[in-house]
Amino acid sequence: MNKPTIRQATIQDLQRIVSIFDSYREYFGQKKDQDMVEEFLFDRFEHLESVIFIAEQQDEVIGFAQLYPVFSSLTLQRVWLLNDFFIAEEFRGSGVGSQLFTAVKEFTLLTKSKGIELSVEHTNKKAWSFWEKQGFKQDKEFRYYFYKL
């Protein structure tokens, strides 16, 4: 297998990202809806609300990472929330995820940010293992809460 190309996506990549993004949502139990996905991603690009990196193999998008900026008022620094990270099933275990995350780390350094945070489902032990291999540590200092509307 050739080494994939990893790069930051632009709005011109929108159509190429929709399918894999919809597969990502389906993986987590959401109904497929490419029209809504396209609208959602268009808004993120249009309003500069997120940064998306893609992994490409022979003109096919085989993985992506989506980051959202968060700011710490205490440290006066940006933190990137790695909210979405997905590799197409047939490419898992091939090193694509590590290569994609390397691009995310380089971007974080380039933007002089404090770090990267993410959350993982309690039941997703494969993801725990992957992220711990990448150097992530479970936060023991803070307890996170969510208020559902």
Short mmCIF file of C-alpha atoms in Angstrom, two decimals:
data_model
loop_
_atom_site.label_atom_id
_atom_site.label_comp_id
_atom_site.label_asym_id
_atom_site.label_seq_id
_atom_site.Cartn_x
_atom_site.Cartn_y
_atom_site.Cartn_z
CA MET A 1 0.00 0.00 0.00
CA ASN A 2 1.29 3.45 -0.89
CA LYS A 3 1.69 5.96 1.89
CA PRO A 4 -1.41 8.18 2.01
CA THR A 5 -1.26 11.92 1.50
CA ILE A 6 -2.25 13.89 4.59
CA ARG A 7 -3.25 17.53 4.21
CA GLN A 8 -5.56 20.23 5.50
CA ALA A 9 -8.89 20.18 3.68
CA THR A 10 -10.45 23.21 2.03
CA ILE A 11 -14.01 23.99 1.05
CA GLN A 12 -13.14 22.63 -2.42
CA ASP A 13 -12.86 19.17 -0.77
CA LEU A 14 -16.39 19.33 0.62
CA GLN A 15 -17.98 16.84 -1.79
CA ARG A 16 -15.12 14.38 -1.28
CA ILE A 17 -15.48 14.45 2.52
CA VAL A 18 -19.27 14.06 2.77
CA SER A 19 -19.37 10.29 2.21
CA ILE A 20 -16.71 9.35 4.76
CA PHE A 21 -18.11 11.83 7.28
CA ASP A 22 -21.53 10.22 6.88
CA SER A 23 -19.93 6.78 7.40
CA TYR A 24 -18.34 8.11 10.59
CA ARG A 25 -21.73 9.24 11.87
CA GLU A 26 -23.28 5.90 10.93
CA TYR A 27 -20.49 4.10 12.84
CA PHE A 28 -21.67 5.94 15.96
CA GLY A 29 -25.33 5.05 15.44
CA GLN A 30 -26.60 8.06 13.47
CA LYS A 31 -28.79 7.75 10.38
CA LYS A 32 -27.13 8.45 7.04
CA ASP A 33 -28.01 11.91 5.74
CA GLN A 34 -25.55 13.23 3.19
CA ASP A 35 -27.53 16.43 2.60
CA MET A 36 -27.36 17.38 6.28
CA VAL A 37 -23.69 16.37 6.47
CA GLU A 38 -22.90 18.55 3.47
CA GLU A 39 -24.72 21.52 5.02
CA PHE A 40 -23.00 20.98 8.37
CA LEU A 41 -19.52 20.77 6.85
CA PHE A 42 -20.18 23.70 4.51
CA ASP A 43 -21.05 25.84 7.54
CA ARG A 44 -17.85 24.80 9.35
CA PHE A 45 -15.76 25.77 6.32
CA GLU A 46 -17.72 28.92 5.48
CA HIS A 47 -17.55 30.33 9.01
CA LEU A 48 -14.00 29.10 9.71
CA GLU A 49 -15.30 27.19 12.73
CA SER A 50 -13.17 24.09 12.41
CA VAL A 51 -10.05 22.70 10.77
CA ILE A 52 -10.25 19.40 8.92
CA PHE A 53 -7.34 17.21 7.88
CA ILE A 54 -7.84 14.42 5.37
CA ALA A 55 -5.92 11.27 4.48
CA GLU A 56 -6.07 10.46 0.76
CA GLN A 57 -5.15 7.28 -1.08
CA GLN A 58 -5.35 7.39 -4.89
CA ASP A 59 -7.79 10.34 -4.86
CA GLU A 60 -10.07 8.68 -2.28
CA VAL A 61 -10.52 10.22 1.18
CA ILE A 62 -9.79 7.35 3.57
CA GLY A 63 -9.74 9.25 6.84
CA PHE A 64 -10.25 12.62 8.46
CA ALA A 65 -9.76 14.57 11.65
CA GLN A 66 -11.82 17.61 12.61
CA LEU A 67 -10.59 20.10 15.19
CA TYR A 68 -12.42 22.91 16.93
CA PRO A 69 -10.65 25.74 18.75
CA VAL A 70 -11.23 26.17 22.49
CA PHE A 71 -9.60 28.89 24.54
CA SER A 72 -8.36 28.79 28.12
CA SER A 73 -8.94 32.00 30.03
CA LEU A 74 -6.57 30.83 32.76
CA THR A 75 -3.58 29.96 30.60
CA LEU A 76 -4.49 32.48 27.87
CA GLN A 77 -3.89 29.83 25.23
CA ARG A 78 -5.77 27.94 22.55
CA VAL A 79 -6.50 24.24 22.90
CA TRP A 80 -7.69 22.19 19.94
CA LEU A 81 -10.62 19.86 20.54
CA LEU A 82 -10.15 16.79 18.37
CA ASN A 83 -13.86 16.16 18.07
CA ASP A 84 -13.97 13.83 15.07
CA PHE A 85 -11.39 11.27 13.95
CA PHE A 86 -12.17 8.44 11.55
CA ILE A 87 -10.31 6.01 9.32
CA ALA A 88 -12.18 3.89 6.75
CA GLU A 89 -12.45 0.34 8.05
CA GLU A 90 -10.27 -1.25 5.38
CA PHE A 91 -7.38 1.09 6.30
CA ARG A 92 -7.49 0.67 10.09
CA GLY A 93 -4.34 -0.81 11.57
CA SER A 94 -2.24 0.30 8.59
CA GLY A 95 -0.67 3.35 10.25
CA VAL A 96 -2.95 5.89 8.55
CA GLY A 97 -4.39 6.99 11.91
CA SER A 98 -0.94 7.69 13.33
CA GLN A 99 0.03 9.61 10.19
CA LEU A 100 -3.15 11.66 10.36
CA PHE A 101 -2.60 12.41 14.04
CA THR A 102 0.98 13.50 13.30
CA ALA A 103 -0.44 16.20 11.00
CA VAL A 104 -2.81 17.26 13.80
CA LYS A 105 0.12 17.53 16.26
CA GLU A 106 2.19 19.55 13.78
CA PHE A 107 -0.73 21.93 13.22
CA THR A 108 -1.18 22.33 16.97
CA LEU A 109 2.48 23.26 17.35
CA LEU A 110 2.31 25.61 14.37
CA THR A 111 -0.62 27.46 15.94
CA LYS A 112 1.27 27.80 19.25
CA SER A 113 -1.50 26.03 21.11
CA LYS A 114 -1.41 24.50 24.57
CA GLY A 115 -2.43 21.04 23.41
CA ILE A 116 -5.13 18.74 22.09
CA GLU A 117 -8.05 17.33 23.99
CA LEU A 118 -10.50 14.63 23.04
CA SER A 119 -13.07 12.34 24.58
CA VAL A 120 -13.61 8.65 23.96
CA GLU A 121 -16.64 6.52 24.72
CA HIS A 122 -16.15 4.42 27.86
CA THR A 123 -16.79 1.27 25.82
CA ASN A 124 -14.37 2.03 22.96
CA LYS A 125 -11.27 0.21 24.22
CA LYS A 126 -9.61 0.17 20.78
CA ALA A 127 -9.74 3.97 20.75
CA TRP A 128 -8.36 4.13 24.30
CA SER A 129 -5.41 2.02 23.21
CA PHE A 130 -4.80 4.06 20.05
CA TRP A 131 -4.84 7.40 21.84
CA GLU A 132 -2.67 6.19 24.69
CA LYS A 133 -0.12 4.94 22.12
CA GLN A 134 -0.18 8.46 20.64
CA GLY A 135 0.79 9.86 24.06
CA PHE A 136 -2.58 10.94 25.48
CA LYS A 137 -3.15 10.63 29.21
CA GLN A 138 -6.52 10.33 30.89
CA ASP A 139 -7.34 13.56 32.73
CA LYS A 140 -7.35 12.89 36.47
CA GLU A 141 -7.62 16.56 37.46
CA PHE A 142 -10.96 17.54 35.94
CA ARG A 143 -14.34 15.88 35.75
CA TYR A 144 -16.29 16.78 32.64
CA TYR A 145 -20.04 17.32 32.62
CA PHE A 146 -22.64 17.72 29.91
CA TYR A 147 -25.99 19.50 30.14
CA LYS A 148 -28.47 18.16 27.59
CA LEU A 149 -31.07 20.55 26.19
#
